[in-house]
Amino acid sequence: MESPATHIISIIGPTAVGKTKLGVYLAKVFCSDVISVDSLQCYKNGSMVTAKVTPSEADGVIHHLVDYLDADEEPHSFVQDALDCVKDIQNRGKVPILVGGSTSLTIPLLRACVENGKNVFVIMLDCPGPILQYRIEKRVDLMMEDGLLQELAELCTHEATYLEKGPDFSRGIWKAIGYQEFYPCLTQSGVDSKLLPETIAKCVTKMKLNSVFYAKSQLDWSQESLIPFLKKDGIPYTKLQVEEAASLENVMVAATRACIPILSKQYIKIERVAVLSREALH
């Protein structure tokens, strides 16, 4: 009987850079599952504000460690939970694909994978500041169009159930960027009906600014902490640049090419690749 696989692909990068799309793409190329490495997407609430993968975006690819925590819980057992998912996926002869940019969960998980004898290959996504800012601002605008305020109002109603001492922006789902920024617009019964457009606009601007600041902190963390860790532990990695929408398609092809020499041929399903990108394996 063939022994379980040991390979793992890890996609890491700042918010809004395109990790989700690349994760789904590679999961289809290698007929595998995605494990979300995100400290906020693990909550059952706040799908929009945490930018969880939608059913249409997932396109049939299974995503693990999403939607499993109550609003006030913390992902204390995340590393072990992720290792359990890795084991399950590898026992099915597949390559787990880790996707996320969490600065608190990524290194502990990668370290645990290596300590458990796994062969990890990291794909780091980078993006020029102005382009990343544009992508973030566009994402926030789309969230607003899709009903972000209503979702945040629902999170506000959960405060009465979970937070006895009132709002706490350092706990649970309420840590998500967007909740604190829009808090002046919210009430326990929903969105404040007396809101002025100017107030909403200020909250939108604040969410965009704080999201950009967080993305920059993720990039700094990659340079100052992640790369030194990868080098120290001898974990192979490649760094790919995302510059625009068309560029992400090129990144998908480049990422596939980078993975192929690392992985055993048994994982590469040519018939699936053909419908995704005829260039990826050439």
CSV table of C-alpha atoms in Angstrom, one decimal:
chain,number,residue,atom,x,y,z
A,1,MET,CA,0.0,0.0,0.0
A,2,GLU,CA,1.3,3.4,-1.0
A,3,SER,CA,2.4,5.6,2.0
A,4,PRO,CA,0.6,8.9,2.5
A,5,ALA,CA,1.9,11.9,0.7
A,6,THR,CA,4.2,14.3,2.4
A,7,HIS,CA,4.0,17.4,0.1
A,8,ILE,CA,2.2,20.6,1.0
A,9,ILE,CA,1.8,23.8,-1.0
A,10,SER,CA,1.5,27.0,1.0
A,11,ILE,CA,0.2,30.3,-0.7
A,12,ILE,CA,1.1,33.4,1.4
A,13,GLY,CA,0.5,37.0,0.7
A,14,PRO,CA,-1.2,40.3,1.8
A,15,THR,CA,-4.9,40.8,1.8
A,16,ALA,CA,-6.6,41.3,-1.6
A,17,VAL,CA,-3.5,40.1,-3.6
A,18,GLY,CA,-5.3,37.1,-5.2
A,19,LYS,CA,-4.5,34.2,-2.8
A,20,THR,CA,-8.0,32.7,-3.0
A,21,LYS,CA,-8.1,32.6,-6.8
A,22,LEU,CA,-4.6,31.0,-6.9
A,23,GLY,CA,-5.5,28.5,-4.3
A,24,VAL,CA,-8.6,27.4,-6.1
A,25,TYR,CA,-6.7,27.2,-9.4
A,26,LEU,CA,-3.9,25.0,-7.9
A,27,ALA,CA,-6.5,22.9,-6.1
A,28,LYS,CA,-8.1,22.2,-9.5
A,29,VAL,CA,-4.7,21.5,-11.1
A,30,PHE,CA,-3.7,19.0,-8.5
A,31,CYS,CA,-7.3,17.8,-7.7
A,32,SER,CA,-6.9,18.7,-4.0
A,33,ASP,CA,-8.4,20.7,-1.1
A,34,VAL,CA,-7.6,24.1,0.4
A,35,ILE,CA,-6.9,24.7,4.0
A,36,SER,CA,-7.6,28.3,5.0
A,37,VAL,CA,-4.9,29.9,7.2
A,38,ASP,CA,-6.8,32.9,8.3
A,39,SER,CA,-7.6,33.9,11.9
A,40,LEU,CA,-10.9,35.5,11.0
A,41,GLN,CA,-12.4,33.4,8.2
A,42,CYS,CA,-12.7,30.6,10.8
A,43,TYR,CA,-15.7,32.3,12.3
A,44,LYS,CA,-19.3,31.4,11.3
A,45,ASN,CA,-20.2,35.0,11.1
A,46,GLY,CA,-18.8,37.9,9.0
A,47,SER,CA,-18.4,36.2,5.7
A,48,MET,CA,-18.2,39.4,3.7
A,49,VAL,CA,-16.0,41.5,6.1
A,50,THR,CA,-13.5,38.7,6.3
A,51,ALA,CA,-13.5,38.1,2.5
A,52,LYS,CA,-14.3,34.4,2.8
A,53,VAL,CA,-14.3,32.4,-0.4
A,54,THR,CA,-17.9,32.4,-1.9
A,55,PRO,CA,-19.4,29.2,-3.4
A,56,SER,CA,-18.9,30.5,-6.9
A,57,GLU,CA,-15.3,31.4,-6.2
A,58,ALA,CA,-14.6,28.0,-4.6
A,59,ASP,CA,-16.0,26.4,-7.8
A,60,GLY,CA,-16.4,23.0,-6.1
A,61,VAL,CA,-13.0,23.0,-4.3
A,62,ILE,CA,-13.4,22.0,-0.6
A,63,HIS,CA,-12.1,24.7,1.8
A,64,HIS,CA,-11.2,23.5,5.3
A,65,LEU,CA,-11.1,25.5,8.6
A,66,VAL,CA,-13.7,28.1,7.5
A,67,ASP,CA,-17.0,28.8,9.3
A,68,TYR,CA,-16.3,26.6,12.4
A,69,LEU,CA,-15.9,29.0,15.4
A,70,ASP,CA,-18.5,30.9,17.3
A,71,ALA,CA,-18.2,34.7,17.3
A,72,ASP,CA,-16.4,35.0,20.6
A,73,GLU,CA,-14.0,32.0,20.3
A,74,GLU,CA,-10.4,32.2,19.4
A,75,PRO,CA,-8.5,29.7,17.1
A,76,HIS,CA,-6.3,28.4,19.9
A,77,SER,CA,-6.2,24.9,18.5
A,78,PHE,CA,-5.7,26.0,14.9
A,79,VAL,CA,-2.3,24.4,14.3
A,80,GLN,CA,-3.5,21.0,15.5
A,81,ASP,CA,-6.8,21.4,13.6
A,82,ALA,CA,-4.8,22.2,10.4
A,83,LEU,CA,-2.4,19.3,10.9
A,84,ASP,CA,-5.5,17.0,11.2
A,85,CYS,CA,-6.8,18.4,7.9
A,86,VAL,CA,-3.4,17.9,6.3
A,87,LYS,CA,-3.3,14.3,7.5
A,88,ASP,CA,-6.8,13.6,6.2
A,89,ILE,CA,-6.0,15.1,2.8
A,90,GLN,CA,-2.7,13.4,2.4
A,91,ASN,CA,-4.2,10.0,3.4
A,92,ARG,CA,-6.5,10.5,0.4
A,93,GLY,CA,-3.4,10.8,-1.8
A,94,LYS,CA,-3.8,14.6,-2.3
A,95,VAL,CA,-1.6,17.6,-1.8
A,96,PRO,CA,-3.0,20.0,0.8
A,97,ILE,CA,-2.9,23.7,-0.3
A,98,LEU,CA,-2.6,26.2,2.5
A,99,VAL,CA,-4.0,29.6,1.7
A,100,GLY,CA,-3.7,32.7,3.9
A,101,GLY,CA,-1.7,35.6,5.1
A,102,SER,CA,-2.2,35.4,8.9
A,103,THR,CA,0.9,36.7,10.6
A,104,SER,CA,0.0,34.8,13.8
A,105,LEU,CA,-0.8,31.4,12.4
A,106,THR,CA,1.4,30.9,9.3
A,107,ILE,CA,4.9,30.3,10.8
A,108,PRO,CA,3.6,28.1,13.7
A,109,LEU,CA,1.7,26.0,11.2
A,110,LEU,CA,4.6,25.7,8.7
A,111,ARG,CA,7.0,24.9,11.6
A,112,ALA,CA,4.6,22.1,12.8
A,113,CYS,CA,4.4,20.7,9.3
A,114,VAL,CA,8.1,20.5,9.0
A,115,GLU,CA,8.5,18.9,12.4
A,116,ASN,CA,6.0,16.3,11.3
A,117,GLY,CA,8.1,15.4,8.3
A,118,LYS,CA,6.2,17.3,5.7
A,119,ASN,CA,7.8,18.7,2.5
A,120,VAL,CA,6.5,22.2,2.3
A,121,PHE,CA,6.8,24.5,-0.8
A,122,VAL,CA,5.8,28.1,-0.3
A,123,ILE,CA,4.5,30.5,-3.0
A,124,MET,CA,4.7,34.1,-1.8
A,125,LEU,CA,2.6,36.7,-3.6
A,126,ASP,CA,3.9,40.2,-3.7
A,127,CYS,CA,2.3,43.4,-5.2
A,128,PRO,CA,3.4,47.0,-5.7
A,129,GLY,CA,2.0,49.3,-3.1
A,130,PRO,CA,-0.2,51.5,-5.4
A,131,ILE,CA,-1.7,48.5,-7.2
A,132,LEU,CA,-2.4,46.7,-3.9
A,133,GLN,CA,-4.0,49.8,-2.5
A,134,TYR,CA,-6.3,49.9,-5.6
A,135,ARG,CA,-7.2,46.3,-5.2
A,136,ILE,CA,-8.1,46.8,-1.5
A,137,GLU,CA,-10.1,49.9,-2.2
A,138,LYS,CA,-12.0,48.2,-5.0
A,139,ARG,CA,-12.7,45.2,-2.7
A,140,VAL,CA,-14.2,47.5,0.0
A,141,ASP,CA,-16.4,49.3,-2.6
A,142,LEU,CA,-17.7,45.9,-3.7
A,143,MET,CA,-18.4,44.9,-0.1
A,144,MET,CA,-20.4,48.0,0.3
A,145,GLU,CA,-22.4,47.3,-2.8
A,146,ASP,CA,-23.1,43.7,-1.6
A,147,GLY,CA,-24.4,44.8,1.8
A,148,LEU,CA,-21.5,45.1,4.2
A,149,LEU,CA,-23.3,47.5,6.5
A,150,GLN,CA,-26.1,45.0,7.0
A,151,GLU,CA,-23.6,42.2,7.9
A,152,LEU,CA,-21.8,44.5,10.3
A,153,ALA,CA,-25.1,45.3,11.9
A,154,GLU,CA,-25.7,41.6,12.5
A,155,LEU,CA,-22.3,41.4,14.2
A,156,CYS,CA,-23.4,44.3,16.4
A,157,THR,CA,-26.5,42.4,17.5
A,158,HIS,CA,-24.3,39.5,18.6
A,159,GLU,CA,-22.5,41.7,21.2
A,160,ALA,CA,-25.5,41.4,23.5
A,161,THR,CA,-25.1,37.6,23.4
A,162,TYR,CA,-21.4,37.2,23.6
A,163,LEU,CA,-19.9,40.4,25.1
A,164,GLU,CA,-21.3,41.1,28.5
A,165,LYS,CA,-19.2,44.2,29.1
A,166,GLY,CA,-19.9,45.9,25.7
A,167,PRO,CA,-17.9,46.2,22.5
A,168,ASP,CA,-14.5,44.7,22.5
A,169,PHE,CA,-12.6,45.1,19.2
A,170,SER,CA,-9.8,42.7,20.4
A,171,ARG,CA,-12.0,39.6,20.6
A,172,GLY,CA,-13.4,37.1,18.2
A,173,ILE,CA,-15.0,38.2,14.9
A,174,TRP,CA,-15.1,41.8,16.2
A,175,LYS,CA,-11.4,42.1,15.4
A,176,ALA,CA,-12.1,42.1,11.7
A,177,ILE,CA,-11.1,45.3,9.9
A,178,GLY,CA,-14.4,47.1,9.1
A,179,TYR,CA,-16.3,46.4,12.3
A,180,GLN,CA,-14.6,49.1,14.5
A,181,GLU,CA,-14.4,51.5,11.6
A,182,PHE,CA,-18.2,51.3,11.0
A,183,TYR,CA,-19.2,51.0,14.6
A,184,PRO,CA,-20.5,54.6,14.7
A,185,CYS,CA,-23.0,53.5,12.1
A,186,LEU,CA,-24.4,50.6,14.0
A,187,THR,CA,-26.9,50.0,16.7
A,188,GLN,CA,-28.0,46.8,18.6
A,189,SER,CA,-31.1,46.8,16.4
A,190,GLY,CA,-29.3,47.3,13.1
A,191,VAL,CA,-27.9,50.1,10.9
A,192,ASP,CA,-28.6,53.6,12.3
A,193,SER,CA,-31.5,55.0,10.3
A,194,LYS,CA,-30.4,58.6,10.9
A,195,LEU,CA,-27.0,58.1,9.2
A,196,LEU,CA,-25.7,60.8,6.9
A,197,PRO,CA,-24.0,59.8,3.7
A,198,GLU,CA,-20.9,61.8,4.9
A,199,THR,CA,-20.7,59.6,8.0
A,200,ILE,CA,-20.8,56.4,5.9
A,201,ALA,CA,-18.2,57.8,3.5
A,202,LYS,CA,-15.8,58.6,6.4
A,203,CYS,CA,-16.2,55.0,7.7
A,204,VAL,CA,-15.5,53.6,4.2
A,205,THR,CA,-12.3,55.7,4.0
A,206,LYS,CA,-11.2,54.6,7.4
A,207,MET,CA,-11.7,50.9,6.5
A,208,LYS,CA,-9.7,51.3,3.3
A,209,LEU,CA,-6.9,53.1,5.1
A,210,ASN,CA,-6.7,50.5,7.8
A,211,SER,CA,-6.9,47.6,5.3
A,212,VAL,CA,-4.0,49.1,3.3
A,213,PHE,CA,-2.0,49.6,6.5
A,214,TYR,CA,-2.6,46.0,7.5
A,215,ALA,CA,-1.5,44.8,4.0
A,216,LYS,CA,1.7,46.8,4.3
A,217,SER,CA,2.3,45.2,7.7
A,218,GLN,CA,1.9,41.8,6.1
A,219,LEU,CA,4.5,42.6,3.5
A,220,ASP,CA,6.9,43.8,6.2
A,221,TRP,CA,6.3,40.6,8.2
A,222,SER,CA,7.1,38.6,5.1
A,223,GLN,CA,10.4,40.3,4.7
A,224,GLU,CA,11.4,40.5,8.3
A,225,SER,CA,10.0,37.3,9.7
A,226,LEU,CA,8.7,34.8,7.1
A,227,ILE,CA,11.6,34.8,4.7
A,228,PRO,CA,14.2,34.4,7.5
A,229,PHE,CA,12.2,31.6,8.9
A,230,LEU,CA,12.0,29.8,5.6
A,231,LYS,CA,15.7,30.2,5.0
A,232,LYS,CA,16.6,29.0,8.5
A,233,ASP,CA,14.4,25.9,8.2
A,234,GLY,CA,15.4,25.2,4.6
A,235,ILE,CA,11.8,25.5,3.3
A,236,PRO,CA,11.9,26.1,-0.5
A,237,TYR,CA,9.9,29.1,-1.7
A,238,THR,CA,9.3,31.2,-4.8
A,239,LYS,CA,8.1,34.8,-4.9
A,240,LEU,CA,5.7,35.9,-7.6
A,241,GLN,CA,4.6,39.4,-8.5
A,242,VAL,CA,1.0,40.4,-9.0
A,243,GLU,CA,0.7,43.7,-10.9
A,244,GLU,CA,-2.8,43.6,-12.4
A,245,ALA,CA,-5.7,41.3,-13.2
A,246,ALA,CA,-4.0,39.9,-16.3
A,247,SER,CA,-0.8,39.5,-14.2
A,248,LEU,CA,-2.6,37.1,-11.8
A,249,GLU,CA,-3.3,34.8,-14.7
A,250,ASN,CA,0.4,34.7,-15.5
A,251,VAL,CA,1.1,34.1,-11.8
A,252,MET,CA,-1.2,31.1,-11.9
A,253,VAL,CA,0.8,29.6,-14.8
A,254,ALA,CA,4.1,30.5,-13.1
A,255,ALA,CA,2.9,29.0,-9.8
A,256,THR,CA,2.0,25.7,-11.5
A,257,ARG,CA,5.3,25.5,-13.2
A,258,ALA,CA,7.1,26.1,-9.9
A,259,CYS,CA,5.1,23.3,-8.2
A,260,ILE,CA,5.6,20.6,-10.8
A,261,PRO,CA,9.4,19.9,-10.1
A,262,ILE,CA,8.6,19.8,-6.4
A,263,LEU,CA,5.7,17.3,-6.5
A,264,SER,CA,5.5,13.7,-7.6
A,265,LYS,CA,4.0,13.2,-11.0
A,266,GLN,CA,1.1,11.3,-9.4
A,267,TYR,CA,-0.5,14.5,-8.3
A,268,ILE,CA,-0.7,16.2,-11.7
A,269,LYS,CA,-3.9,15.4,-13.4
A,270,ILE,CA,-3.3,16.4,-17.1
A,271,GLU,CA,-7.0,16.1,-18.0
A,272,ARG,CA,-7.9,18.7,-15.4
A,273,VAL,CA,-5.0,21.0,-16.3
A,274,ALA,CA,-6.0,21.1,-19.9
A,275,VAL,CA,-9.2,22.9,-19.2
A,276,LEU,CA,-7.5,25.4,-16.9
A,277,SER,CA,-4.4,26.4,-18.7
A,278,ARG,CA,-2.9,24.7,-21.7
A,279,GLU,CA,0.3,26.5,-21.0
A,280,ALA,CA,0.8,25.5,-17.4
A,281,LEU,CA,2.6,22.2,-18.0
A,282,HIS,CA,4.8,23.3,-21.0
